[in-house]
Amino acid sequence: MKLYHANRRRRLSLRLYDKCGKRLKSASRKLRHFLRCLRTQRSHAIHPRLISNLYTVSRAFKGRELVVYSGYRHSHASKLKASYHHQGRAIDFRVRGVSNKRLRDFALRRFAKSGVGYYPNVPFVHLDARPKRGAFWIDFSGSGERARYAKNARKLLRMERRGIPIRERRTVVVIIAEGPAHGTPVPMARLLKAPTANMGHHEQAPLARRHRLSRRALSTVRRALSPLLPTSRFQAQRKRRRSEEPPALHRVAPIRPLVPPMPALPRSTIVAPSDLASTPQAMTRRSSRNRRGRGE
């Protein structure tokens, strides 16, 4: 079995078994020293089943070189509280000249009580020897980043076998608020850093109070929203089209009253105010008032 440590830049060739099929103790000691902790330089015994799994991988891929990135990790030098790397049961590696997808599928198909971790953004595959049952997960984080596990790794694996590539689904929450008067656009940085007064009573409105976004996160949101926002070329074309349209399309029609207007009276029936006192109706009313005053 041929090994190459990517961080130490050291190579190791091992003969694990003798002619009778027994594991050589000298090979176990060499492998223990080769996979020691990178930070503390302390070594730990490697689990026999993990050694057997590595040998099976080497034989399955015709003795290709195994590129190791991490083996044993001391608990004081690791951020994780519980990890199989602390017990000498896990290794991060790849097979030279073989894709990680092929190595992942082989490990899932061949090893039952093992944990297989697939990392699309890093160049290795995680393999560990577990006491009870196996596990499989997908982590989209990069080197030195916080873990971003997929919710349903098995489902993504089935989709990949149908031809759909494994991709991380990111949810970007954007709060769209009205700008100041006259429709002035609000800068994205202002929306993300401080909530506006037009957001109302929504509970999720004050996003900036609960989450302080760094410049890196802000740039990530901008890149995610750039396909959705209108480009400068599109805005220029829209402005040109509006200027070429006839001005009648931009005019607002006058509001018509719902009640129809009264019909106009003919000219012969219109009575002047000065002639109202000489009409027969006015003379009749005046005579009736005089009679009442006399007591007739």
mmCIF file of C-alpha atoms in Angstrom:
data_model
loop_
_atom_site.group_PDB
_atom_site.id
_atom_site.type_symbol
_atom_site.label_atom_id
_atom_site.label_comp_id
_atom_site.label_asym_id
_atom_site.label_seq_id
_atom_site.Cartn_x
_atom_site.Cartn_y
_atom_site.Cartn_z
ATOM 1 C CA MET A 1 0.000 0.000 0.000
ATOM 2 C CA LYS A 2 1.396 3.386 -1.091
ATOM 3 C CA LEU A 3 0.640 6.522 0.941
ATOM 4 C CA TYR A 4 1.445 10.189 0.430
ATOM 5 C CA HIS A 5 0.853 12.862 3.091
ATOM 6 C CA ALA A 6 -0.186 16.103 1.381
ATOM 7 C CA ASN A 7 0.631 18.322 4.388
ATOM 8 C CA ARG A 8 3.948 16.721 5.338
ATOM 9 C CA ARG A 9 4.975 15.895 1.772
ATOM 10 C CA ARG A 10 6.168 12.463 2.797
ATOM 11 C CA ARG A 11 5.656 9.085 1.146
ATOM 12 C CA LEU A 12 5.302 5.669 2.721
ATOM 13 C CA SER A 13 5.161 2.180 1.213
ATOM 14 C CA LEU A 14 3.790 -0.537 3.474
ATOM 15 C CA ARG A 15 3.434 -4.270 3.399
ATOM 16 C CA LEU A 16 0.603 -4.873 5.829
ATOM 17 C CA TYR A 17 0.366 -8.678 5.781
ATOM 18 C CA ASP A 18 2.870 -11.494 5.694
ATOM 19 C CA LYS A 19 2.629 -14.676 3.650
ATOM 20 C CA CYS A 20 0.277 -16.253 6.182
ATOM 21 C CA GLY A 21 -2.167 -13.306 6.078
ATOM 22 C CA LYS A 22 -1.252 -11.871 9.487
ATOM 23 C CA ARG A 23 -0.900 -8.139 9.964
ATOM 24 C CA LEU A 24 2.680 -7.048 10.548
ATOM 25 C CA LYS A 25 3.293 -5.070 13.751
ATOM 26 C CA SER A 26 6.021 -3.020 12.123
ATOM 27 C CA ALA A 27 3.553 -1.799 9.486
ATOM 28 C CA SER A 28 1.086 -0.722 12.193
ATOM 29 C CA ARG A 29 3.827 1.247 13.978
ATOM 30 C CA LYS A 30 4.902 2.989 10.772
ATOM 31 C CA LEU A 31 1.318 3.872 9.909
ATOM 32 C CA ARG A 32 0.731 5.169 13.434
ATOM 33 C CA HIS A 33 3.704 7.524 13.116
ATOM 34 C CA PHE A 34 2.761 8.528 9.573
ATOM 35 C CA LEU A 35 -0.790 9.542 10.584
ATOM 36 C CA ARG A 36 0.188 11.411 13.757
ATOM 37 C CA CYS A 37 -1.367 14.769 14.735
ATOM 38 C CA LEU A 38 -0.151 17.692 12.667
ATOM 39 C CA ARG A 39 -0.235 20.239 15.501
ATOM 40 C CA THR A 40 0.823 18.333 18.586
ATOM 41 C CA GLN A 41 2.959 15.682 16.807
ATOM 42 C CA ARG A 42 1.408 13.056 19.065
ATOM 43 C CA SER A 43 0.642 9.622 17.679
ATOM 44 C CA HIS A 44 -2.210 7.255 18.404
ATOM 45 C CA ALA A 45 -2.989 3.664 17.510
ATOM 46 C CA ILE A 46 -4.943 3.383 14.258
ATOM 47 C CA HIS A 47 -8.022 1.184 14.424
ATOM 48 C CA PRO A 48 -7.447 -2.211 12.724
ATOM 49 C CA ARG A 49 -10.681 -2.001 10.706
ATOM 50 C CA LEU A 50 -9.675 1.390 9.326
ATOM 51 C CA ILE A 51 -6.343 -0.066 8.215
ATOM 52 C CA SER A 52 -8.175 -2.955 6.581
ATOM 53 C CA ASN A 53 -10.504 -0.532 4.772
ATOM 54 C CA LEU A 54 -7.563 1.465 3.430
ATOM 55 C CA TYR A 55 -5.959 -1.730 2.181
ATOM 56 C CA THR A 56 -9.225 -2.720 0.477
ATOM 57 C CA VAL A 57 -9.405 0.661 -1.267
ATOM 58 C CA SER A 58 -5.801 0.336 -2.427
ATOM 59 C CA ARG A 59 -6.427 -3.126 -3.848
ATOM 60 C CA ALA A 60 -9.706 -2.090 -5.513
ATOM 61 C CA PHE A 61 -8.019 0.729 -7.436
ATOM 62 C CA LYS A 62 -5.016 -1.372 -8.506
ATOM 63 C CA GLY A 63 -2.521 -0.125 -5.947
ATOM 64 C CA ARG A 64 -2.903 3.587 -6.710
ATOM 65 C CA GLU A 65 -1.358 6.027 -4.268
ATOM 66 C CA LEU A 66 -3.559 7.188 -1.375
ATOM 67 C CA VAL A 67 -3.159 10.918 -0.733
ATOM 68 C CA VAL A 68 -3.740 11.575 2.985
ATOM 69 C CA TYR A 69 -4.786 14.997 4.296
ATOM 70 C CA SER A 70 -5.581 14.230 7.924
ATOM 71 C CA GLY A 71 -5.387 11.187 10.169
ATOM 72 C CA TYR A 72 -5.219 11.282 13.949
ATOM 73 C CA ARG A 73 -6.068 14.602 15.651
ATOM 74 C CA HIS A 74 -5.489 15.338 19.285
ATOM 75 C CA SER A 75 -8.552 16.576 21.163
ATOM 76 C CA HIS A 76 -6.713 19.721 22.331
ATOM 77 C CA ALA A 77 -5.836 20.674 18.756
ATOM 78 C CA SER A 78 -9.311 20.104 17.322
ATOM 79 C CA LYS A 79 -12.330 22.392 17.430
ATOM 80 C CA LEU A 80 -14.759 19.468 17.538
ATOM 81 C CA LYS A 81 -15.563 18.002 20.932
ATOM 82 C CA ALA A 82 -16.401 14.528 19.615
ATOM 83 C CA SER A 83 -14.738 13.159 16.508
ATOM 84 C CA TYR A 84 -13.531 9.789 15.306
ATOM 85 C CA HIS A 85 -10.237 11.486 14.437
ATOM 86 C CA HIS A 86 -9.556 11.708 18.193
ATOM 87 C CA GLN A 87 -9.742 7.919 18.490
ATOM 88 C CA GLY A 88 -7.650 7.013 15.453
ATOM 89 C CA ARG A 89 -10.746 5.751 13.645
ATOM 90 C CA ALA A 90 -11.003 8.332 10.826
ATOM 91 C CA ILE A 91 -8.969 9.557 7.892
ATOM 92 C CA ASP A 92 -9.383 12.213 5.183
ATOM 93 C CA PHE A 93 -7.879 11.045 1.898
ATOM 94 C CA ARG A 94 -8.323 10.569 -1.824
ATOM 95 C CA VAL A 95 -7.027 8.179 -4.448
ATOM 96 C CA ARG A 96 -4.671 9.668 -6.991
ATOM 97 C CA GLY A 97 -6.196 9.567 -10.457
ATOM 98 C CA VAL A 98 -9.663 8.616 -9.160
ATOM 99 C CA SER A 99 -12.559 11.035 -8.705
ATOM 100 C CA ASN A 100 -13.959 11.559 -5.235
ATOM 101 C CA LYS A 101 -17.419 10.572 -6.477
ATOM 102 C CA ARG A 102 -16.127 7.179 -7.513
ATOM 103 C CA LEU A 103 -14.308 6.735 -4.201
ATOM 104 C CA ARG A 104 -17.435 7.794 -2.306
ATOM 105 C CA ASP A 105 -19.654 5.318 -4.146
ATOM 106 C CA PHE A 106 -17.165 2.513 -3.586
ATOM 107 C CA ALA A 107 -16.954 3.210 0.162
ATOM 108 C CA LEU A 108 -20.746 3.326 0.506
ATOM 109 C CA ARG A 109 -21.152 0.088 -1.384
ATOM 110 C CA ARG A 110 -18.309 -1.865 0.252
ATOM 111 C CA PHE A 111 -18.071 -0.770 3.912
ATOM 112 C CA ALA A 112 -21.120 -1.302 6.128
ATOM 113 C CA LYS A 113 -20.106 -0.018 9.578
ATOM 114 C CA SER A 114 -18.289 3.046 8.310
ATOM 115 C CA GLY A 115 -18.953 6.742 8.039
ATOM 116 C CA VAL A 116 -18.500 8.314 4.618
ATOM 117 C CA GLY A 117 -18.384 12.087 4.273
ATOM 118 C CA TYR A 118 -18.507 13.732 0.862
ATOM 119 C CA TYR A 119 -17.167 17.297 0.528
ATOM 120 C CA PRO A 120 -17.764 18.822 -2.938
ATOM 121 C CA ASN A 121 -15.587 21.879 -2.201
ATOM 122 C CA VAL A 122 -12.524 20.121 -0.762
ATOM 123 C CA PRO A 123 -10.258 17.538 -2.441
ATOM 124 C CA PHE A 124 -10.774 14.596 -0.063
ATOM 125 C CA VAL A 125 -13.321 12.089 1.240
ATOM 126 C CA HIS A 126 -13.842 11.260 4.906
ATOM 127 C CA LEU A 127 -13.791 7.610 5.961
ATOM 128 C CA ASP A 128 -14.101 6.251 9.503
ATOM 129 C CA ALA A 129 -14.691 2.934 11.262
ATOM 130 C CA ARG A 130 -17.746 2.998 13.544
ATOM 131 C CA PRO A 131 -18.746 0.507 16.224
ATOM 132 C CA LYS A 132 -22.440 0.105 15.300
ATOM 133 C CA ARG A 133 -23.859 1.324 12.000
ATOM 134 C CA GLY A 134 -22.627 3.445 9.139
ATOM 135 C CA ALA A 135 -23.498 6.995 8.155
ATOM 136 C CA PHE A 136 -23.313 9.252 5.127
ATOM 137 C CA TRP A 137 -23.357 13.040 4.898
ATOM 138 C CA ILE A 138 -22.580 15.853 2.471
ATOM 139 C CA ASP A 139 -20.798 18.985 3.651
ATOM 140 C CA PHE A 140 -20.625 22.017 1.333
ATOM 141 C CA SER A 141 -18.126 23.946 3.456
ATOM 142 C CA GLY A 142 -14.668 24.766 2.202
ATOM 143 C CA SER A 143 -11.323 24.422 3.899
ATOM 144 C CA GLY A 144 -11.325 26.151 7.304
ATOM 145 C CA GLU A 145 -15.028 27.087 7.123
ATOM 146 C CA ARG A 146 -17.907 26.146 9.380
ATOM 147 C CA ALA A 147 -19.728 22.978 8.379
ATOM 148 C CA ARG A 148 -22.723 23.324 6.038
ATOM 149 C CA TYR A 149 -24.400 19.932 5.998
ATOM 150 C CA ALA A 150 -27.045 18.966 3.468
ATOM 151 C CA LYS A 151 -30.457 18.226 4.956
ATOM 152 C CA ASN A 152 -31.048 15.026 2.980
ATOM 153 C CA ALA A 153 -27.772 13.573 1.699
ATOM 154 C CA ARG A 154 -29.293 10.317 0.479
ATOM 155 C CA LYS A 155 -31.855 12.181 -1.611
ATOM 156 C CA LEU A 156 -29.149 14.319 -3.229
ATOM 157 C CA LEU A 157 -27.187 11.167 -3.974
ATOM 158 C CA ARG A 158 -30.193 9.598 -5.724
ATOM 159 C CA MET A 159 -30.727 12.784 -7.716
ATOM 160 C CA GLU A 160 -27.095 12.768 -8.803
ATOM 161 C CA ARG A 161 -27.464 9.232 -10.120
ATOM 162 C CA ARG A 162 -30.375 10.465 -12.249
ATOM 163 C CA GLY A 163 -28.152 13.129 -13.779
ATOM 164 C CA ILE A 164 -28.822 16.102 -11.476
ATOM 165 C CA PRO A 165 -25.542 17.422 -10.003
ATOM 166 C CA ILE A 166 -25.198 17.941 -6.267
ATOM 167 C CA ARG A 167 -25.433 21.640 -5.492
ATOM 168 C CA GLU A 168 -25.975 23.600 -2.345
ATOM 169 C CA ARG A 169 -29.341 25.318 -2.039
ATOM 170 C CA ARG A 170 -28.876 28.654 -0.360
ATOM 171 C CA THR A 171 -31.793 30.743 0.849
ATOM 172 C CA VAL A 172 -31.237 34.484 0.660
ATOM 173 C CA VAL A 173 -33.662 36.523 2.763
ATOM 174 C CA VAL A 174 -34.094 40.025 1.380
ATOM 175 C CA ILE A 175 -36.259 42.719 2.925
ATOM 176 C CA ILE A 176 -37.711 45.052 0.315
ATOM 177 C CA ALA A 177 -38.806 48.350 1.787
ATOM 178 C CA GLU A 178 -40.153 51.500 0.204
ATOM 179 C CA GLY A 179 -37.677 54.265 -0.297
ATOM 180 C CA PRO A 180 -38.068 57.945 0.533
ATOM 181 C CA ALA A 181 -40.432 60.217 -1.325
ATOM 182 C CA HIS A 182 -40.698 60.263 -5.133
ATOM 183 C CA GLY A 183 -39.636 56.616 -5.427
ATOM 184 C CA THR A 184 -35.939 57.124 -4.678
ATOM 185 C CA PRO A 185 -34.169 53.726 -4.653
ATOM 186 C CA VAL A 186 -32.732 52.562 -1.347
ATOM 187 C CA PRO A 187 -29.138 51.214 -1.436
ATOM 188 C CA MET A 188 -28.773 47.531 -0.570
ATOM 189 C CA ALA A 189 -26.232 48.274 2.150
ATOM 190 C CA ARG A 190 -28.732 50.551 3.856
ATOM 191 C CA LEU A 191 -31.439 47.892 3.745
ATOM 192 C CA LEU A 192 -29.144 45.289 5.281
ATOM 193 C CA LYS A 193 -27.563 47.495 7.955
ATOM 194 C CA ALA A 194 -30.548 49.418 9.302
ATOM 195 C CA PRO A 195 -34.301 48.693 9.164
ATOM 196 C CA THR A 196 -36.494 51.409 7.711
ATOM 197 C CA ALA A 197 -39.671 52.867 9.175
ATOM 198 C CA ASN A 198 -41.835 51.620 6.300
ATOM 199 C CA MET A 199 -41.386 47.950 7.224
ATOM 200 C CA GLY A 200 -44.388 47.986 9.525
ATOM 201 C CA HIS A 201 -45.044 45.586 12.356
ATOM 202 C CA HIS A 202 -43.500 42.525 10.688
ATOM 203 C CA GLU A 203 -41.526 40.478 13.170
ATOM 204 C CA GLN A 204 -38.742 39.655 10.717
ATOM 205 C CA ALA A 205 -38.241 43.264 9.661
ATOM 206 C CA PRO A 206 -35.344 44.321 11.948
ATOM 207 C CA LEU A 207 -32.904 41.884 10.368
ATOM 208 C CA ALA A 208 -29.876 44.080 10.997
ATOM 209 C CA ARG A 209 -30.555 44.198 14.734
ATOM 210 C CA ARG A 210 -30.398 40.423 15.092
ATOM 211 C CA HIS A 211 -27.701 39.618 12.520
ATOM 212 C CA ARG A 212 -24.673 41.789 11.859
ATOM 213 C CA LEU A 213 -23.603 41.103 8.294
ATOM 214 C CA SER A 214 -19.938 41.371 7.431
ATOM 215 C CA ARG A 215 -18.576 42.703 4.171
ATOM 216 C CA ARG A 216 -18.087 39.175 2.922
ATOM 217 C CA ALA A 217 -21.715 38.275 3.616
ATOM 218 C CA LEU A 218 -22.857 41.509 1.987
ATOM 219 C CA SER A 219 -20.879 40.728 -1.155
ATOM 220 C CA THR A 220 -22.376 37.221 -1.185
ATOM 221 C CA VAL A 221 -25.904 38.658 -1.065
ATOM 222 C CA ARG A 222 -25.066 41.085 -3.851
ATOM 223 C CA ARG A 223 -23.764 38.309 -6.069
ATOM 224 C CA ALA A 224 -26.874 36.236 -5.361
ATOM 225 C CA LEU A 225 -29.219 39.115 -6.206
ATOM 226 C CA SER A 226 -27.348 40.444 -9.233
ATOM 227 C CA PRO A 227 -29.240 38.211 -11.729
ATOM 228 C CA LEU A 228 -32.556 39.447 -10.324
ATOM 229 C CA LEU A 229 -31.784 43.171 -10.447
ATOM 230 C CA PRO A 230 -32.115 45.201 -13.682
ATOM 231 C CA THR A 231 -28.811 46.018 -15.333
ATOM 232 C CA SER A 232 -27.738 49.461 -16.478
ATOM 233 C CA ARG A 233 -28.176 48.402 -20.095
ATOM 234 C CA PHE A 234 -31.759 47.306 -19.435
ATOM 235 C CA GLN A 235 -32.525 50.588 -17.664
ATOM 236 C CA ALA A 236 -31.097 52.581 -20.582
ATOM 237 C CA GLN A 237 -33.200 50.634 -23.084
ATOM 238 C CA ARG A 238 -36.326 51.138 -21.010
ATOM 239 C CA LYS A 239 -35.639 54.882 -20.771
ATOM 240 C CA ARG A 240 -35.111 55.078 -24.537
ATOM 241 C CA ARG A 241 -38.385 53.254 -25.241
ATOM 242 C CA ARG A 242 -40.285 55.593 -22.956
ATOM 243 C CA SER A 243 -38.834 58.634 -24.700
ATOM 244 C CA GLU A 244 -39.780 57.264 -28.133
ATOM 245 C CA GLU A 245 -43.403 56.577 -27.165
ATOM 246 C CA PRO A 246 -45.999 59.275 -28.060
ATOM 247 C CA PRO A 247 -46.794 61.641 -25.190
ATOM 248 C CA ALA A 248 -50.516 60.800 -25.384
ATOM 249 C CA LEU A 249 -49.855 57.429 -23.807
ATOM 250 C CA HIS A 250 -48.473 59.106 -20.699
ATOM 251 C CA ARG A 251 -51.450 61.447 -20.209
ATOM 252 C CA VAL A 252 -53.964 60.576 -17.542
ATOM 253 C CA ALA A 253 -57.596 60.674 -18.667
ATOM 254 C CA PRO A 254 -59.798 63.152 -16.751
ATOM 255 C CA ILE A 255 -62.058 61.683 -14.111
ATOM 256 C CA ARG A 256 -65.689 61.744 -15.249
ATOM 257 C CA PRO A 257 -68.502 62.164 -12.702
ATOM 258 C CA LEU A 258 -70.721 59.180 -12.050
ATOM 259 C CA VAL A 259 -73.966 61.301 -11.921
ATOM 260 C CA PRO A 260 -74.985 62.572 -15.392
ATOM 261 C CA PRO A 261 -75.381 66.365 -15.686
ATOM 262 C CA MET A 262 -78.826 67.989 -15.642
ATOM 263 C CA PRO A 263 -80.356 68.707 -19.078
ATOM 264 C CA ALA A 264 -80.212 72.317 -20.200
ATOM 265 C CA LEU A 265 -83.493 74.258 -20.138
ATOM 266 C CA PRO A 266 -84.776 75.920 -23.318
ATOM 267 C CA ARG A 267 -84.270 79.626 -23.664
ATOM 268 C CA SER A 268 -87.992 80.483 -23.575
ATOM 269 C CA THR A 269 -88.450 79.040 -20.056
ATOM 270 C CA ILE A 270 -85.567 80.934 -18.483
ATOM 271 C CA VAL A 271 -86.924 83.774 -16.271
ATOM 272 C CA ALA A 272 -84.847 86.728 -15.233
ATOM 273 C CA PRO A 273 -84.622 87.466 -11.485
ATOM 274 C CA SER A 274 -86.139 90.922 -11.947
ATOM 275 C CA ASP A 275 -89.280 89.465 -13.545
ATOM 276 C CA LEU A 276 -90.046 86.967 -10.756
ATOM 277 C CA ALA A 277 -92.223 89.482 -8.856
ATOM 278 C CA SER A 278 -94.540 90.071 -11.846
ATOM 279 C CA THR A 279 -95.397 86.441 -12.465
ATOM 280 C CA PRO A 280 -99.011 85.225 -11.770
ATOM 281 C CA GLN A 281 -97.844 82.864 -9.052
ATOM 282 C CA ALA A 282 -96.127 85.686 -7.153
ATOM 283 C CA MET A 283 -99.226 87.935 -7.387
ATOM 284 C CA THR A 284 -101.496 85.165 -6.036
ATOM 285 C CA ARG A 285 -99.229 84.594 -3.023
ATOM 286 C CA ARG A 286 -99.169 88.338 -2.255
ATOM 287 C CA SER A 287 -102.977 88.673 -2.261
ATOM 288 C CA SER A 288 -103.369 85.683 0.091
ATOM 289 C CA ARG A 289 -100.976 87.260 2.577
ATOM 290 C CA ASN A 290 -102.945 90.551 2.585
ATOM 291 C CA ARG A 291 -106.201 88.735 3.343
ATOM 292 C CA ARG A 292 -104.685 86.947 6.313
ATOM 293 C CA GLY A 293 -103.417 90.250 7.697
ATOM 294 C CA ARG A 294 -106.890 91.812 7.501
ATOM 295 C CA GLY A 295 -108.558 88.854 9.142
ATOM 296 C CA GLU A 296 -110.855 88.015 6.233
#
